[in-house]
Short mmCIF file of C-alpha atoms and ligand atoms in Angstrom, two decimals:
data_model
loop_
_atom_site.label_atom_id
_atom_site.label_comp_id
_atom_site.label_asym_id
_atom_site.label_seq_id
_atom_site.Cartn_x
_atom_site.Cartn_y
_atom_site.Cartn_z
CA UNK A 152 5.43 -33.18 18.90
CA UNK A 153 6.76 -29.97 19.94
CA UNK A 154 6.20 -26.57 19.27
CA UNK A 155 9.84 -26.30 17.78
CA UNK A 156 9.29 -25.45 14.07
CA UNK A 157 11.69 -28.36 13.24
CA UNK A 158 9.73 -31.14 15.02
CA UNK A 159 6.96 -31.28 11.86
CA UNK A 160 7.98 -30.50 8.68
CA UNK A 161 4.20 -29.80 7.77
CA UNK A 162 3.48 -27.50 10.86
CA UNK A 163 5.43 -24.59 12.35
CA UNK A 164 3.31 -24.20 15.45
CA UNK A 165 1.94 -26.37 17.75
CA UNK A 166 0.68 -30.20 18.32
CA UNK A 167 -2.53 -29.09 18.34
CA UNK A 168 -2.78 -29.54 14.63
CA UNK A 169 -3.82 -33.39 13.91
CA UNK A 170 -3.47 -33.28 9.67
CA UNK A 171 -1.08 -31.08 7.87
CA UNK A 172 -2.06 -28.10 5.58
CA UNK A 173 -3.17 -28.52 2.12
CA UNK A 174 -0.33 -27.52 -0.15
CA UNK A 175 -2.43 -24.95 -1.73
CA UNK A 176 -3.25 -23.13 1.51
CA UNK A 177 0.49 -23.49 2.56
CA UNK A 178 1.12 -21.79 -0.63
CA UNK A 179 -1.59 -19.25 -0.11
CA UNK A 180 -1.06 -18.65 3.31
CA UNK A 181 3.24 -18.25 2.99
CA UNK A 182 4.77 -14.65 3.02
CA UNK A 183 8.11 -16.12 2.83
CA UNK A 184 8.58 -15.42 -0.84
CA UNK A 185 8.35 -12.13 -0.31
CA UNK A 186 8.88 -11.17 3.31
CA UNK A 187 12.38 -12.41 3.34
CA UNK A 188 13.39 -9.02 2.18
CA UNK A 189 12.92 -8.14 5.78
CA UNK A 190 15.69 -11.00 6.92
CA UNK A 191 18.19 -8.51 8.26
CA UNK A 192 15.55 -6.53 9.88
CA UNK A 193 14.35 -9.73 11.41
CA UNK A 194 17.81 -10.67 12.67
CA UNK A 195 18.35 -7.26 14.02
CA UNK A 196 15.31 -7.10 15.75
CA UNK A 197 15.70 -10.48 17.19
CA UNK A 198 19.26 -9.42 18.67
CA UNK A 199 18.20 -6.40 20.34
CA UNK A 200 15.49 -8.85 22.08
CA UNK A 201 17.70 -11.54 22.66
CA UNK A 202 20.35 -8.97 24.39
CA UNK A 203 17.21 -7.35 26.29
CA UNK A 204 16.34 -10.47 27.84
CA UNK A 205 19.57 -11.21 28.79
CA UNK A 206 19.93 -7.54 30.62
CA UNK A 207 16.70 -8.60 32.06
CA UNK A 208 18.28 -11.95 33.76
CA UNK A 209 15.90 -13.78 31.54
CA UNK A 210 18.34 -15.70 29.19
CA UNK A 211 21.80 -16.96 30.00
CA UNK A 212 25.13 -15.50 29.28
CA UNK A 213 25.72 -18.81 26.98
CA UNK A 214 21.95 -18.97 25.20
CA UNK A 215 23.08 -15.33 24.49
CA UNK A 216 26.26 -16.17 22.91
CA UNK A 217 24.70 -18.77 20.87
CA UNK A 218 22.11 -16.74 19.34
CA UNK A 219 24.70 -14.09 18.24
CA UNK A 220 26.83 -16.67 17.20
CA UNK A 221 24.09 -18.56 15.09
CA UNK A 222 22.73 -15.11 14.01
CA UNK A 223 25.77 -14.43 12.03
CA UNK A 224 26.19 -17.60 10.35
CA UNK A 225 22.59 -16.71 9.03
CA UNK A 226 23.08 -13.47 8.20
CA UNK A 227 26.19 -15.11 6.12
CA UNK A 228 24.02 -17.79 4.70
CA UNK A 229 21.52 -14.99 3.27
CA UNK A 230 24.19 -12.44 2.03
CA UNK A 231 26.03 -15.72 0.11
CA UNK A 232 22.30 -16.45 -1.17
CA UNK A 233 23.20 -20.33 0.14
CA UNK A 234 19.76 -19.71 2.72
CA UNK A 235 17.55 -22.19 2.09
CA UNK A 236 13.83 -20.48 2.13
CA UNK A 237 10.88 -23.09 3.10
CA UNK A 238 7.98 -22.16 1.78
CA UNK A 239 6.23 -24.84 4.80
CA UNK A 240 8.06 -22.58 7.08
CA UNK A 241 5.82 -19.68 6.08
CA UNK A 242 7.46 -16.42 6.28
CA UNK A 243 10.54 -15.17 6.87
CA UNK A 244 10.27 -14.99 10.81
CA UNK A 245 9.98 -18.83 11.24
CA UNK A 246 12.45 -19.74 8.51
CA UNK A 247 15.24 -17.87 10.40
CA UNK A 248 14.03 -19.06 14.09
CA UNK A 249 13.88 -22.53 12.77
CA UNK A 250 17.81 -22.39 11.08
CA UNK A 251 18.73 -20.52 14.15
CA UNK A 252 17.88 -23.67 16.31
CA UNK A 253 19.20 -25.73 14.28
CA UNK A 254 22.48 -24.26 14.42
CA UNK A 255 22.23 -23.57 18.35
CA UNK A 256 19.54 -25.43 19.83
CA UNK A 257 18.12 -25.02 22.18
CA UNK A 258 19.04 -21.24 22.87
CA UNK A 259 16.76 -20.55 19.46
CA UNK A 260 14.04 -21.74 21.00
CA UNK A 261 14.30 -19.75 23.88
CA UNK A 262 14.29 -16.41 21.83
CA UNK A 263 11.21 -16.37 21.18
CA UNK A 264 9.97 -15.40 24.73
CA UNK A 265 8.18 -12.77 25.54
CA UNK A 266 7.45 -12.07 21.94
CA UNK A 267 5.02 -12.64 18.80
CA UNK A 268 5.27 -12.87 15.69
CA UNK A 269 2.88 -10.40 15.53
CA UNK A 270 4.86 -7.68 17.30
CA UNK A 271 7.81 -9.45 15.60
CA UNK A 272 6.42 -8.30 12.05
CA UNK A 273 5.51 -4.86 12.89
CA UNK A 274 9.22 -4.18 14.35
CA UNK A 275 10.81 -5.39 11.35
CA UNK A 276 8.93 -3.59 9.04
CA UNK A 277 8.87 -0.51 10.57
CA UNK A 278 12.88 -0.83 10.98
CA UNK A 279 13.04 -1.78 7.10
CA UNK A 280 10.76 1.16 6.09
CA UNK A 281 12.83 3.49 8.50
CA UNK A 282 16.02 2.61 6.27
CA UNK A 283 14.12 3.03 3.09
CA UNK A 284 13.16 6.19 4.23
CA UNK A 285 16.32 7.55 4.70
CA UNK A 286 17.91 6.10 1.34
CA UNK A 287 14.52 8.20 -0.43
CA UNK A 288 15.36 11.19 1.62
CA UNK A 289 18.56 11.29 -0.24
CA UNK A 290 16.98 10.13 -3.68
CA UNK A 291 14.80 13.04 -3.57
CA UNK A 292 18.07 15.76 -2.36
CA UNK A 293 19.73 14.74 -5.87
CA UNK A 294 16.39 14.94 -7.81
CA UNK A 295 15.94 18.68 -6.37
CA UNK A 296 20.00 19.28 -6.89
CA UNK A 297 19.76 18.16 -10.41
CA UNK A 298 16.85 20.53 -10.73
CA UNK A 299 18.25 23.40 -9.08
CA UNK A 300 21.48 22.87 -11.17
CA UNK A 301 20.13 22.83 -14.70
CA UNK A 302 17.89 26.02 -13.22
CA UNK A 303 21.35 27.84 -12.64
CA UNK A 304 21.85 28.04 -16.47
CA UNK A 305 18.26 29.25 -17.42
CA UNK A 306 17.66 31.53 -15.19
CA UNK A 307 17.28 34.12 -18.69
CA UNK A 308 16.27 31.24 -20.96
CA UNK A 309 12.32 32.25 -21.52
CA UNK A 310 9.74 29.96 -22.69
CA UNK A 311 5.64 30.47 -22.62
CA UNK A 312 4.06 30.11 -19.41
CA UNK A 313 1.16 27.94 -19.98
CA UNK A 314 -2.55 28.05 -18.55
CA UNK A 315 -4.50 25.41 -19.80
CA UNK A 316 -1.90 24.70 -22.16
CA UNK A 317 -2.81 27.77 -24.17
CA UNK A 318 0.20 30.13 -23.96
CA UNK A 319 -0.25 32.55 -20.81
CA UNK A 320 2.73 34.99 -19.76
CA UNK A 321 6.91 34.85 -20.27
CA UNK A 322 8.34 32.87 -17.24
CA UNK A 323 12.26 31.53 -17.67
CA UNK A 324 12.66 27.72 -17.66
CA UNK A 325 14.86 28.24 -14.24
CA UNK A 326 11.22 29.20 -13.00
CA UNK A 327 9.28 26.31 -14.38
CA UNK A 328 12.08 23.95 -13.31
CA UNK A 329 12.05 25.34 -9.06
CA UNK A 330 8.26 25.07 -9.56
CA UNK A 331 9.19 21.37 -9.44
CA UNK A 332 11.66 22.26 -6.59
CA UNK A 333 9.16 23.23 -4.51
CA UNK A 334 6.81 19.74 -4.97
CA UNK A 335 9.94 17.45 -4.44
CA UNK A 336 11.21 19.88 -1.19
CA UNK A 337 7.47 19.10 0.21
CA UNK A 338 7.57 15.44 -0.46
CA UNK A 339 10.86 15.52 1.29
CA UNK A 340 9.65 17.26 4.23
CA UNK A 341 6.16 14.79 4.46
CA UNK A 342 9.19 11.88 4.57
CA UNK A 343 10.77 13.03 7.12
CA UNK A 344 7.49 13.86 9.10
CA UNK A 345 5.91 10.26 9.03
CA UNK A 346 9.46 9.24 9.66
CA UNK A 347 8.91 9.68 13.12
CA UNK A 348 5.96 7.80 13.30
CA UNK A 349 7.61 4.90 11.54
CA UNK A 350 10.00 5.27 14.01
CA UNK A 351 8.13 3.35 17.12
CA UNK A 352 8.71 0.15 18.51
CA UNK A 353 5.96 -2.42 18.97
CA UNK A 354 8.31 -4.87 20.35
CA UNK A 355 6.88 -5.76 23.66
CA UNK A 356 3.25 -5.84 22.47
CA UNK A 357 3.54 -9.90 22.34
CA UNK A 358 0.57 -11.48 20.23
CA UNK A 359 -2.10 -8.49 21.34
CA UNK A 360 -1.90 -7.54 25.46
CA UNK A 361 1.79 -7.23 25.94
CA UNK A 362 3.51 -9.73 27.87
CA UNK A 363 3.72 -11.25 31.51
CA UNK A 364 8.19 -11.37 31.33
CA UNK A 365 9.79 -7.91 32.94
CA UNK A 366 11.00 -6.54 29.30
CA UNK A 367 12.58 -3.53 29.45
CA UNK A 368 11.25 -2.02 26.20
CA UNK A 369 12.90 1.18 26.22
CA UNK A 370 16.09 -0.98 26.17
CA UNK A 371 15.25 -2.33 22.97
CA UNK A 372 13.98 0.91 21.76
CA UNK A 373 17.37 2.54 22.43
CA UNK A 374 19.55 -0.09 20.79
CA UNK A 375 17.43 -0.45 17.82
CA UNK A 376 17.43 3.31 17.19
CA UNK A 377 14.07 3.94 17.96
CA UNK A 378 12.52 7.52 19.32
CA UNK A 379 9.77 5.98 20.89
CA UNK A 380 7.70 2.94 22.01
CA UNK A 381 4.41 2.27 20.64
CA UNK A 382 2.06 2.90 24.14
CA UNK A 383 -1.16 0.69 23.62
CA UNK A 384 0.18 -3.14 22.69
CA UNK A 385 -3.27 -3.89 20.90
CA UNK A 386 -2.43 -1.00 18.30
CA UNK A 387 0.96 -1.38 18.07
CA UNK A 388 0.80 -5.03 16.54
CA UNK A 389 -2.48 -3.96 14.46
CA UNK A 390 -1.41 -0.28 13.44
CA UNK A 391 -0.68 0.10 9.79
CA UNK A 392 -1.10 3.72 9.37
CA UNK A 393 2.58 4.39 9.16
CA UNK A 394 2.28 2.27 5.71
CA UNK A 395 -0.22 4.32 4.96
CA UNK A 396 1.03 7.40 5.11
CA UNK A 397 4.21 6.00 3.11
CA UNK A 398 2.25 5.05 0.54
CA UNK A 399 0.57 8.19 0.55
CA UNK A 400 3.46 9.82 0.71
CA UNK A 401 5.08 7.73 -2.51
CA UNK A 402 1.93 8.53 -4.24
CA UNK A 403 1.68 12.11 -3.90
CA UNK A 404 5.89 12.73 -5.01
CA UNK A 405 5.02 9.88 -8.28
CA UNK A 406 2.11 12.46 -9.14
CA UNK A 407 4.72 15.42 -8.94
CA UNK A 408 7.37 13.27 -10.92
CA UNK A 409 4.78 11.99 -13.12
CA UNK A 410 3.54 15.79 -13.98
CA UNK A 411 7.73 16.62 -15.19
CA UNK A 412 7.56 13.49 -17.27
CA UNK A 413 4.71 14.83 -18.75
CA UNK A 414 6.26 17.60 -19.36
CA UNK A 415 9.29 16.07 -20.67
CA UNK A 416 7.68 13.94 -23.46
CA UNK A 417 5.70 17.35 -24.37
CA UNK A 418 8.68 19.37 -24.54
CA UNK A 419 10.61 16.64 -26.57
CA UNK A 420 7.17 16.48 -28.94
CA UNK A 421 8.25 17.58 -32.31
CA UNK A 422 5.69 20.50 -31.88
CA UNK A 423 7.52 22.09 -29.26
CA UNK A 424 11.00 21.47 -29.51
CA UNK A 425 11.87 22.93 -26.15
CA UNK A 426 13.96 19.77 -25.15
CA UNK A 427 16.26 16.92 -26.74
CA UNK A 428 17.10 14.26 -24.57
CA UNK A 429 19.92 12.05 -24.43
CA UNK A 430 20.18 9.13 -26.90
CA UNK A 431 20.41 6.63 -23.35
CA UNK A 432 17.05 7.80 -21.99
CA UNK A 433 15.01 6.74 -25.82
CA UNK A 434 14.45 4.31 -27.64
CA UNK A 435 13.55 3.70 -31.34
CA UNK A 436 10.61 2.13 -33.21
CA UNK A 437 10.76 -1.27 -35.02
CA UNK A 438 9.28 0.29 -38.00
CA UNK A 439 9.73 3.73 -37.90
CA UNK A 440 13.48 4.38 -38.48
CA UNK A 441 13.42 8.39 -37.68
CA UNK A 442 11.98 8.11 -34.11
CA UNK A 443 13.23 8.65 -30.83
CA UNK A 444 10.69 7.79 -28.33
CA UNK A 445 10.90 9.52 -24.69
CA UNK A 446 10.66 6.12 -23.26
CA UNK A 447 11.97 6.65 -19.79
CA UNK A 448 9.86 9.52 -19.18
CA UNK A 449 6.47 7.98 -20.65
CA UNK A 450 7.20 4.76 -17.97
CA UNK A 451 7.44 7.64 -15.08
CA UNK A 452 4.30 8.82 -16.03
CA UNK A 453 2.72 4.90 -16.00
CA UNK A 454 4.69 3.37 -13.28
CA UNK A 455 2.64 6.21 -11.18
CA UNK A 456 -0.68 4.43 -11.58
CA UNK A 457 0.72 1.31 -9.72
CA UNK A 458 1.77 3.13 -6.35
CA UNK A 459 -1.61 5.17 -6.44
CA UNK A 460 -3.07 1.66 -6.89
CA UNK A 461 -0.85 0.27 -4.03
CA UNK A 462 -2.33 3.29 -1.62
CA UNK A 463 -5.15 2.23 -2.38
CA UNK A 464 -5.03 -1.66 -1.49
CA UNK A 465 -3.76 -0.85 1.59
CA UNK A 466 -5.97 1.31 2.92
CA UNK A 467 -8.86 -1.05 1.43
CA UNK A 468 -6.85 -4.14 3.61
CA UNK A 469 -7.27 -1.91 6.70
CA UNK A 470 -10.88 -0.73 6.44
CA UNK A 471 -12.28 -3.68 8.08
CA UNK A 472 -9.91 -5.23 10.66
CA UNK A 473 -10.86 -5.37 13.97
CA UNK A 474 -8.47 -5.04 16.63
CA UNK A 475 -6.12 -6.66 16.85
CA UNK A 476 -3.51 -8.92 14.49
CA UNK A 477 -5.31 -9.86 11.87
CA UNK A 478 -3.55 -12.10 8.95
CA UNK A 479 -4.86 -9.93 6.53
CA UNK A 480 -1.48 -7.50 7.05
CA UNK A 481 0.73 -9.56 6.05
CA UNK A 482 -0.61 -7.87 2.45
CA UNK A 483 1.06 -5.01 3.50
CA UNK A 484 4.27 -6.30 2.27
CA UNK A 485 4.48 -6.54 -1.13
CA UNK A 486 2.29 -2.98 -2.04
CA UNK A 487 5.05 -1.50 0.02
CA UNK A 488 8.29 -2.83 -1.68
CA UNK A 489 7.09 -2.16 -4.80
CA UNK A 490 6.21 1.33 -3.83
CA UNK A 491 9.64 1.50 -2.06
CA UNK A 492 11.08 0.27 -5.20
CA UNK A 493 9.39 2.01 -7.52
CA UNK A 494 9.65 4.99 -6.64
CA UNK A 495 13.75 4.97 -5.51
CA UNK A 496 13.97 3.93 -9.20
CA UNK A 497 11.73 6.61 -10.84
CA UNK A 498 13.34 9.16 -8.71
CA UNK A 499 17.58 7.84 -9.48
CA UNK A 500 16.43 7.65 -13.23
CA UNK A 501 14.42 11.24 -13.80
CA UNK A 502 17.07 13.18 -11.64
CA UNK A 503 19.79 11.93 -14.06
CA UNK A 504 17.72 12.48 -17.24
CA UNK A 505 16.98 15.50 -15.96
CA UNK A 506 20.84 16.22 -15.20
CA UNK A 507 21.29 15.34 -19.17
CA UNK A 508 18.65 16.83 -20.95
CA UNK A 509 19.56 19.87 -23.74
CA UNK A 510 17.56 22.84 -23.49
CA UNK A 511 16.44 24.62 -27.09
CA UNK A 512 16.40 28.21 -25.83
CA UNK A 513 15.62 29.33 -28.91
CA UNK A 514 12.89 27.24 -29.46
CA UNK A 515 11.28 28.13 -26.43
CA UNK A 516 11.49 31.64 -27.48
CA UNK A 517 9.69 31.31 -30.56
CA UNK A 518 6.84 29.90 -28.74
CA UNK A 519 6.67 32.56 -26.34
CA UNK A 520 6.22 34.97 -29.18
CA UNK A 521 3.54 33.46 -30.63
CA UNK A 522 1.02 33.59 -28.31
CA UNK A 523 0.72 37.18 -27.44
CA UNK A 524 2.43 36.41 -23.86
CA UNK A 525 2.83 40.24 -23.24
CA UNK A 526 -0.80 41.25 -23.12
CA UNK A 527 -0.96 41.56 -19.17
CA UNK A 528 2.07 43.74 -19.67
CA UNK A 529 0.41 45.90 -21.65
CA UNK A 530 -2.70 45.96 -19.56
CA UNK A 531 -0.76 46.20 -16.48
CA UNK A 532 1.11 49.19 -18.28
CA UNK A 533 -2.63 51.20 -18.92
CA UNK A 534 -3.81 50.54 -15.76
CA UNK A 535 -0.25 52.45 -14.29
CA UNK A 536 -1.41 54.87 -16.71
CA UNK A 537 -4.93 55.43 -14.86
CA UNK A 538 -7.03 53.12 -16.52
CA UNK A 539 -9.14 50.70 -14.59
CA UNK A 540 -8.03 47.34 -14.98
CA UNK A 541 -11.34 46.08 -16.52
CA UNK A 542 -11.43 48.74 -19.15
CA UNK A 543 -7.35 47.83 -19.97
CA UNK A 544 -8.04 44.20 -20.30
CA UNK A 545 -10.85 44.92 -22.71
CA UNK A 546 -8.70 47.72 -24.88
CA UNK A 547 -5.92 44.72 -25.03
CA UNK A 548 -7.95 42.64 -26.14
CA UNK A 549 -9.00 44.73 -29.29
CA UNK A 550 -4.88 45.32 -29.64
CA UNK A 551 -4.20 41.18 -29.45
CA UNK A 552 -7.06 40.58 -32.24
CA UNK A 553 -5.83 43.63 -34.67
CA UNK A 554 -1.96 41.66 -34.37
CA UNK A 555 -3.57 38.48 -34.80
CA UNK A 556 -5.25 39.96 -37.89
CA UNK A 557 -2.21 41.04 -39.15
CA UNK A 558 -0.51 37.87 -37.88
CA UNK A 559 2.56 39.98 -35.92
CA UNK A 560 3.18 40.38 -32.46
CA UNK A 561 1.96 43.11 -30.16
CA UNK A 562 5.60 44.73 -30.33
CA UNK A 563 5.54 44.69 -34.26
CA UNK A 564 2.46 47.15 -33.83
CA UNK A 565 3.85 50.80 -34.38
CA UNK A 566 3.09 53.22 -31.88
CA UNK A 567 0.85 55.09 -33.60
CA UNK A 568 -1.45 51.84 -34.46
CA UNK A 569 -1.43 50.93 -30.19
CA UNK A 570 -2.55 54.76 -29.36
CA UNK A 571 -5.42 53.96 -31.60
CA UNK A 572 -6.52 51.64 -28.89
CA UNK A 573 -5.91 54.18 -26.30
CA UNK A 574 -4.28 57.68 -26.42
CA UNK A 575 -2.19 57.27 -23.43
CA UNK A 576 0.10 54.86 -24.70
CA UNK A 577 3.46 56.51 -24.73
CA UNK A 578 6.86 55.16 -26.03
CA UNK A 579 7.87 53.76 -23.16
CA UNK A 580 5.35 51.05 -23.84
CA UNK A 581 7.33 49.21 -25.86
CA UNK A 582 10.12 47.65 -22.93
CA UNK A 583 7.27 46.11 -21.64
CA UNK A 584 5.99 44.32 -24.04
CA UNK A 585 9.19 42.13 -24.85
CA UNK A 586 9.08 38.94 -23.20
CA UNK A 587 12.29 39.76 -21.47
CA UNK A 588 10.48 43.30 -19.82
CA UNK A 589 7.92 41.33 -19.09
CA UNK A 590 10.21 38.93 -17.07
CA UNK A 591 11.78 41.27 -15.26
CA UNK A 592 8.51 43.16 -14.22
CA UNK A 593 7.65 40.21 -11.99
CA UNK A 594 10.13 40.89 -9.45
CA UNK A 595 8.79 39.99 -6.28
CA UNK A 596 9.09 36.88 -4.23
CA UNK A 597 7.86 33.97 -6.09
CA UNK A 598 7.61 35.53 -8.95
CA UNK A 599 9.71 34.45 -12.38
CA UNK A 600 12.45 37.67 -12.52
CA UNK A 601 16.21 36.40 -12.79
CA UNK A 602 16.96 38.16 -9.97
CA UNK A 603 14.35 36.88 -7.94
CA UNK A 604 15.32 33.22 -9.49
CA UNK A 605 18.68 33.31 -8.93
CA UNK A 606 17.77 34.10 -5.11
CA UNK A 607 15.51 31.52 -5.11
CA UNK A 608 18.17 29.07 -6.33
CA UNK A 609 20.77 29.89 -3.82
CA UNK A 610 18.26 29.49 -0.67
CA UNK A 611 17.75 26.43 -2.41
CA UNK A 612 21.30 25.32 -2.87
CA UNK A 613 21.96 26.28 0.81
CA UNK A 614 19.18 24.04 2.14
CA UNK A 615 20.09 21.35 -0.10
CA UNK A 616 23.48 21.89 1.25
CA UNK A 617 22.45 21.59 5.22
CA UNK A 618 20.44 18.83 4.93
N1 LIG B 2141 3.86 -13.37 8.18
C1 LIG B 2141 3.03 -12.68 9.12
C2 LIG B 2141 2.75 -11.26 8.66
O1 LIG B 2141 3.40 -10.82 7.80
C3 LIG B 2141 3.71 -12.63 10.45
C4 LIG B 2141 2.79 -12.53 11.60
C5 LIG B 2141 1.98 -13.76 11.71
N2 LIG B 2141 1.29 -13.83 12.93
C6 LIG B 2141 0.34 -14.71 13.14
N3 LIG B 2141 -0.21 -14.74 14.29
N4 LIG B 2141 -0.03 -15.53 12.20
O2 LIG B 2141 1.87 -10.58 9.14
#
């Protein structure tokens, strides 16, 4: 026997072995069910090496040519889906080294040196997460676009600003909409910050102590797009925390989508009105024929708790490894596709949902009336006045329970009934207790003024823009 993963059908490693694996632990131990996702990674990664060691006067001109040659008929093979996947080949890395010598010989078994699968692994993930990364980068630009569009035409639409859901001051819906904005342009900037970490090449780090062969690492590095090298060869093939902080990463924008779904299936609630949402994005009920469930958004909101959970299993898979390789990463895999998946699908659907949904001004309106949104104004407009602030709040109060006594709003009260509550209440009191004054009062930066929106919105639309 050999060590070539052909030579035993029941082993892919060494002689060593006198009795083959069980079929259950082949079947518990295989990744190559899943980890064949990273195939082109693996090819990729295997080229750069292969033309490395070539560079290197390490493998022939021919055994170069071969690989390439055989890579490419593989690559074919797995785009055509005619790749035939053995499960007693294990994971994907074998499978392809094992087809590759078949097609080539003995040049595939001579590109495996100076490497292990263990570095093997961590290269090709870290190049598959890299290109996920990028395709989310530009998942989350059209979620904020979408956003910052629909904000364009509300930037005078008002609705209640809530504080513990009990109605709290006017704000426009532009406003509420760039609060989200804001989370998704932070998520985007965390991405591209553990982007560079991803971004490291362990390639060179062999099985754990790096390797005896003159590799020229920042070779590889260079051709496989890479900004750095990984520096210690025990942590670079045991390192995880790039995963981590993806996950984390996923986790923390799901919460921030999860919160606008929320909001969503709130706003489309009978009860509030504020939104309608296209037929596409509900569904009905089998036995209620008037309903229009908000479907798309409620799954959002619940597909959430699986990437929290998948942050979670991976840093509970780390905890207790020891340096270095351990076989427990190869459960890194699947908690990271499906956040990678997950999340590039939550992200495509909500920003077109988002891009579709009708706004009820008026609706929105009518709530903002209700709940007596203007009292700060009012408060605000004593304390110009000379009143301590303290001593306003409490004389509002008194105003906001005679209204609610008289079930109107604060502007239905006639002036003389408001300088009853204090004397120095002059006409002029009345601009700023509509919900549009009140708007407009909150001019400064951040705050929920059209014209402080609208400038809000283009610095937005101009970084969207550069990015
Ligand atoms: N399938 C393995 C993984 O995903 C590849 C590395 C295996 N290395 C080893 N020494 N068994 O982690």
């Amino acid at each position: 026997m050999s060590d070539n993963p052909l030579a035993n059908k029941h082993q892919a490693w060494s002689a060593l072995f006198s009795e083959p694996m069980s079929e259950l632990v082949q079947r518990y131990t295989a990744s190559v069910g899943f980890d064949r996702r990273l195939a082109h990674a693996d090819i990729e990664g295997s080229l750069a090496h292969a033309e490395m060691l070539h560079a290197q006067g390490i493998l022939g001109a021919q055994d170069l040519a071969d690989i390439g040659r055989g890579m490419a008929q593989i690559r074919a093979e797995i785009d055509a889906g005619r790749f035939e996947w053995k499960l007693e080949l294990e994971d994907v890395h074998l499978n392809i080294e094992a087809r590759l010598t078949a097609l080539v010989g003995d040049a595939g078994k001579r590109l495996h040196t100076g490497r292990s699968r263990n570095d093997q692994v961590a290269t090709d993930v870290r190049l598959w997460l890299r290109g996920e990364c990028d395709r989310l980068a530009a998942l989350l630009a059209q979620m904020q676009a979408a956003l910052v569009e629909l904000a364009g035409a509300h930037t005078e639409t008002v609705m209640p600003g809530f504080t513990h859901l009990q109605v709290a001051q006017p704000v426009s819906f532009a406003h509420h909409l760039l609060a989200y904005v804001e989370m998704f342009a932070r998520d985007a900037e965390r991405l591209a910050d553990l982007r560079r970490r991803v971004n490291r090449l362990p390639l060179g780090a062999a099985a754990l102590a790096g390797t005896s062969w003159p590799l020229d690492r920042e070779r590889v590095a260079r051709t496989l797009g890479f900004d750095e090298l990984c520096h210690n060869s025990l942590d670079a093939v045991s390192d995880r925390d790039f995963a981590l902080e993806f996950a984390a990463f996923a986790s923390i924008c799901m919460v921030h989508v999860s919160r606008l779904a929320e909001e969503i299936v709130l706003w489309m609630s009978q009860s509030l009105g504020f939104v309608d949402l296209a037929d596409r994005y509900c569904t009905g009920s089998s036995i209620m024929p008037q309903k229009r469930n908000p479907d798309v958004a409620e799954l959002a909101r619940g597909k959430t708790g699986r990437v929290v959970g998948h942050l979670m299993a991976l840093l509970t898979l780390m905890k207790g490894q020891p340096l270095a390789y351990n076989k427990d990463n190869q459960e890194d895999k699947e908690p990271l596709f499906d956040s990678v998946d997950t999340l590039a699908d939550t992200l495509r659907i909500l920003a077109e949902m988002v891009g579709g949904m009708r706004v009820q001004a008026a609706a929105m309106e009518r709530a903002a009336l209700r709940g007596y949104a203007t009292a700060t104004d009012l408060a605000d407009y004593l304390a110009r006045k000379g009143v301590p602030f303290r001593d306003a709040h409490e004389t509002v109060a008194a105003a906001v329970k005679a209204a609610i006594a008289r079930g109107v709003d604060l502007a239905a009260l006639t002036l003389a009934e408001l300088q009853g509550f204090d004397a120095r209440i002059g006409a002029d009191v009345f601009e700023v207790l509509t919900l549009r004054g009140s708007m407009n009062a909150r001019a400064l930066v951040g705050g929920t003024a059209p014209a402080q929106v609208r400038a809000q919105i283009e610095r937005h639309r101009a970084r969207l823009a550069a990015a």
